[in-house]
GROMACS .gro file of C-alpha atoms in nm:
model
  208
    1UNK     CA    1   0.000   0.000   0.000
    2UNK     CA    2   0.297   0.237   0.039
    3UNK     CA    3   0.379   0.507  -0.214
    4UNK     CA    4   0.724   0.355  -0.266
    5UNK     CA    5   0.575   0.013  -0.346
    6UNK     CA    6   0.327   0.165  -0.589
    7UNK     CA    7   0.597   0.363  -0.772
    8UNK     CA    8   0.819   0.052  -0.770
    9UNK     CA    9   1.021   0.010  -1.089
   10UNK     CA   10   0.964   0.374  -1.194
   11UNK     CA   11   1.201   0.490  -0.919
   12UNK     CA   12   1.425   0.183  -0.908
   13UNK     CA   13   1.290   0.124  -0.557
   14UNK     CA   14   1.506   0.410  -0.427
   15UNK     CA   15   1.405   0.707  -0.215
   16UNK     CA   16   1.566   0.946   0.032
   17UNK     CA   17   1.469   1.211   0.283
   18UNK     CA   18   1.655   1.498   0.450
   19UNK     CA   19   1.557   1.652   0.786
   20UNK     CA   20   1.672   2.013   0.848
   21UNK     CA   21   1.780   2.134   1.194
   22UNK     CA   22   1.498   2.199   1.439
   23UNK     CA   23   1.594   2.568   1.446
   24UNK     CA   24   1.539   2.598   1.070
   25UNK     CA   25   1.223   2.727   0.904
   26UNK     CA   26   1.290   2.497   0.611
   27UNK     CA   27   1.082   2.188   0.539
   28UNK     CA   28   1.208   1.833   0.499
   29UNK     CA   29   1.282   1.705   0.149
   30UNK     CA   30   1.203   1.374  -0.014
   31UNK     CA   31   1.363   1.248  -0.336
   32UNK     CA   32   1.291   0.949  -0.557
   33UNK     CA   33   1.480   0.736  -0.808
   34UNK     CA   34   1.807   0.880  -0.943
   35UNK     CA   35   1.754   1.204  -0.751
   36UNK     CA   36   1.772   1.005  -0.427
   37UNK     CA   37   2.114   0.850  -0.489
   38UNK     CA   38   2.386   0.979  -0.253
   39UNK     CA   39   2.687   0.766  -0.352
   40UNK     CA   40   2.878   1.063  -0.494
   41UNK     CA   41   2.837   1.282  -0.185
   42UNK     CA   42   3.156   1.323   0.022
   43UNK     CA   43   3.144   1.139   0.353
   44UNK     CA   44   2.860   0.902   0.262
   45UNK     CA   45   2.846   0.573   0.456
   46UNK     CA   46   2.628   0.271   0.391
   47UNK     CA   47   2.494  -0.019   0.595
   48UNK     CA   48   2.284  -0.327   0.505
   49UNK     CA   49   1.907  -0.282   0.504
   50UNK     CA   50   1.718  -0.576   0.647
   51UNK     CA   51   1.348  -0.642   0.586
   52UNK     CA   52   1.205  -0.921   0.797
   53UNK     CA   53   0.925  -1.149   0.680
   54UNK     CA   54   0.742  -1.106   1.012
   55UNK     CA   55   0.722  -0.729   0.962
   56UNK     CA   56   0.783  -0.643   0.593
   57UNK     CA   57   0.675  -0.281   0.638
   58UNK     CA   58   0.962  -0.211   0.880
   59UNK     CA   59   1.323  -0.142   0.789
   60UNK     CA   60   1.594  -0.281   1.016
   61UNK     CA   61   1.967  -0.211   1.052
   62UNK     CA   62   2.244  -0.379   1.250
   63UNK     CA   63   2.367  -0.162   1.539
   64UNK     CA   64   2.700  -0.282   1.675
   65UNK     CA   65   2.751  -0.013   1.938
   66UNK     CA   66   2.797   0.355   2.016
   67UNK     CA   67   3.117   0.556   2.064
   68UNK     CA   68   3.198   0.898   2.202
   69UNK     CA   69   3.556   1.013   2.152
   70UNK     CA   70   3.779   0.709   2.197
   71UNK     CA   71   3.538   0.520   2.423
   72UNK     CA   72   3.282   0.268   2.302
   73UNK     CA   73   3.004   0.044   2.426
   74UNK     CA   74   2.878  -0.256   2.229
   75UNK     CA   75   2.535  -0.408   2.195
   76UNK     CA   76   2.492  -0.760   2.323
   77UNK     CA   77   2.237  -0.856   2.058
   78UNK     CA   78   2.273  -1.035   1.728
   79UNK     CA   79   2.431  -0.805   1.471
   80UNK     CA   80   2.344  -1.002   1.161
   81UNK     CA   81   1.965  -1.014   1.132
   82UNK     CA   82   1.863  -0.658   1.221
   83UNK     CA   83   1.849  -0.539   1.580
   84UNK     CA   84   1.718  -0.181   1.538
   85UNK     CA   85   1.445  -0.018   1.332
   86UNK     CA   86   1.520   0.299   1.138
   87UNK     CA   87   1.216   0.524   1.148
   88UNK     CA   88   1.137   0.865   1.001
   89UNK     CA   89   0.825   0.909   1.213
   90UNK     CA   90   0.961   0.850   1.565
   91UNK     CA   91   1.138   1.152   1.718
   92UNK     CA   92   1.325   0.979   2.000
   93UNK     CA   93   1.580   0.703   1.960
   94UNK     CA   94   1.459   0.402   2.157
   95UNK     CA   95   1.714   0.154   2.294
   96UNK     CA   96   1.673  -0.168   2.486
   97UNK     CA   97   1.716  -0.110   2.858
   98UNK     CA   98   2.040  -0.305   2.896
   99UNK     CA   99   2.214  -0.117   2.614
  100UNK     CA  100   2.053   0.216   2.706
  101UNK     CA  101   2.207   0.190   3.054
  102UNK     CA  102   2.554   0.141   2.902
  103UNK     CA  103   2.496   0.433   2.666
  104UNK     CA  104   2.394   0.668   2.950
  105UNK     CA  105   2.697   0.555   3.154
  106UNK     CA  106   2.920   0.637   2.857
  107UNK     CA  107   2.769   0.985   2.819
  108UNK     CA  108   2.815   1.054   3.190
  109UNK     CA  109   3.178   0.937   3.178
  110UNK     CA  110   3.285   1.125   2.865
  111UNK     CA  111   3.082   1.441   2.926
  112UNK     CA  112   3.173   1.444   3.295
  113UNK     CA  113   2.814   1.492   3.414
  114UNK     CA  114   2.564   1.336   3.653
  115UNK     CA  115   2.198   1.265   3.591
  116UNK     CA  116   1.937   1.478   3.767
  117UNK     CA  117   1.716   1.271   3.995
  118UNK     CA  118   1.383   1.386   3.851
  119UNK     CA  119   1.403   1.467   3.478
  120UNK     CA  120   1.124   1.665   3.309
  121UNK     CA  121   0.832   1.469   3.166
  122UNK     CA  122   0.903   1.281   2.842
  123UNK     CA  123   1.274   1.248   2.914
  124UNK     CA  124   1.459   0.976   3.103
  125UNK     CA  125   1.810   1.119   3.131
  126UNK     CA  126   1.900   1.486   3.184
  127UNK     CA  127   2.200   1.663   3.332
  128UNK     CA  128   2.283   2.016   3.444
  129UNK     CA  129   2.493   2.214   3.203
  130UNK     CA  130   2.656   2.406   3.489
  131UNK     CA  131   2.925   2.574   3.285
  132UNK     CA  132   2.678   2.645   3.006
  133UNK     CA  133   2.900   2.463   2.761
  134UNK     CA  134   2.791   2.517   2.403
  135UNK     CA  135   2.963   2.216   2.253
  136UNK     CA  136   2.978   1.851   2.356
  137UNK     CA  137   3.148   1.562   2.174
  138UNK     CA  138   2.946   1.402   1.895
  139UNK     CA  139   2.792   1.059   1.945
  140UNK     CA  140   2.872   0.798   1.680
  141UNK     CA  141   2.625   0.517   1.611
  142UNK     CA  142   2.822   0.217   1.488
  143UNK     CA  143   2.618   0.032   1.229
  144UNK     CA  144   2.763  -0.255   1.028
  145UNK     CA  145   2.999  -0.086   0.781
  146UNK     CA  146   2.883   0.266   0.870
  147UNK     CA  147   2.976   0.513   1.142
  148UNK     CA  148   2.693   0.766   1.168
  149UNK     CA  149   2.808   1.075   1.359
  150UNK     CA  150   2.527   1.254   1.543
  151UNK     CA  151   2.580   1.614   1.649
  152UNK     CA  152   2.518   1.648   2.022
  153UNK     CA  153   2.272   1.931   1.950
  154UNK     CA  154   2.050   1.678   1.773
  155UNK     CA  155   2.067   1.425   2.055
  156UNK     CA  156   2.025   1.662   2.350
  157UNK     CA  157   1.757   1.926   2.396
  158UNK     CA  158   1.791   2.231   2.620
  159UNK     CA  159   1.527   2.264   2.891
  160UNK     CA  160   1.471   2.508   3.179
  161UNK     CA  161   1.726   2.542   3.463
  162UNK     CA  162   2.022   2.479   3.229
  163UNK     CA  163   1.919   2.119   3.178
  164UNK     CA  164   2.022   1.918   2.874
  165UNK     CA  165   1.803   1.614   2.812
  166UNK     CA  166   1.885   1.320   2.587
  167UNK     CA  167   1.641   1.253   2.304
  168UNK     CA  168   1.660   0.880   2.368
  169UNK     CA  169   1.454   0.649   2.586
  170UNK     CA  170   1.483   0.294   2.719
  171UNK     CA  171   1.243   0.016   2.634
  172UNK     CA  172   1.198  -0.344   2.740
  173UNK     CA  173   1.462  -0.587   2.615
  174UNK     CA  174   1.176  -0.772   2.443
  175UNK     CA  175   1.077  -0.468   2.232
  176UNK     CA  176   1.241  -0.332   1.918
  177UNK     CA  177   1.501  -0.057   1.933
  178UNK     CA  178   1.440   0.243   1.705
  179UNK     CA  179   1.682   0.488   1.542
  180UNK     CA  180   1.467   0.801   1.555
  181UNK     CA  181   1.452   1.106   1.332
  182UNK     CA  182   1.631   1.351   1.567
  183UNK     CA  183   1.945   1.141   1.526
  184UNK     CA  184   1.908   1.158   1.146
  185UNK     CA  185   1.906   1.538   1.123
  186UNK     CA  186   2.179   1.670   0.894
  187UNK     CA  187   2.185   1.365   0.668
  188UNK     CA  188   2.027   1.277   0.337
  189UNK     CA  189   1.921   0.921   0.412
  190UNK     CA  190   1.885   0.699   0.106
  191UNK     CA  191   1.697   0.369   0.103
  192UNK     CA  192   1.791   0.134  -0.180
  193UNK     CA  193   1.532  -0.139  -0.145
  194UNK     CA  194   1.659  -0.324  -0.450
  195UNK     CA  195   2.023  -0.322  -0.337
  196UNK     CA  196   1.939  -0.374   0.029
  197UNK     CA  197   2.131  -0.074   0.164
  198UNK     CA  198   2.069   0.241   0.365
  199UNK     CA  199   2.314   0.529   0.310
  200UNK     CA  200   2.379   0.839   0.518
  201UNK     CA  201   2.526   1.141   0.338
  202UNK     CA  202   2.610   1.460   0.532
  203UNK     CA  203   2.387   1.737   0.396
  204UNK     CA  204   2.260   2.086   0.469
  205UNK     CA  205   1.896   1.985   0.469
  206UNK     CA  206   1.781   2.346   0.509
  207UNK     CA  207   1.889   2.413   0.150
  208UNK     CA  208   1.689   2.319  -0.159
   0.00000   0.00000   0.00000
């Protein structure tokens, strides 16, 4: 029933989207067919796209871990048959509780911060930006064959009282993890359904 399925061979089963920064007045862009291809863009990385028979309308990737600076934490799940959904409609990144805990511990260690005891509604992990730092190290999501660097400003939102809150939440270890759209800001994300790949190309998505 999807638009992509209906267009099918006319677009070579390729499409891409590009989310501009939240501070931008620009709208997101979608491209189809040859216009969607990002192979020639400098810095592009690609990872296998996995479509499972039990949920053919969902797109899965293999997440191997997350790194910040020279420190890294690994997932403990299978990294061959798709352990995280990639979703354009979910804002937050959702991670299984066991891996989420390791991720938060890594942020606290590298950023040198402590979690506030009662974070604002919606969030799970926030910390005080006491020195009002404007820059924090990027977070790198380590997919099979692709290191996707996420600007800290896309992964942390500023709230009242100098709080920075992570746009990521934990979920049960029985539920699916999700790579949400905040983490995809600043990339043209290409889906090649025929070739079975998802590619991330750095892009100024506020431009036409």
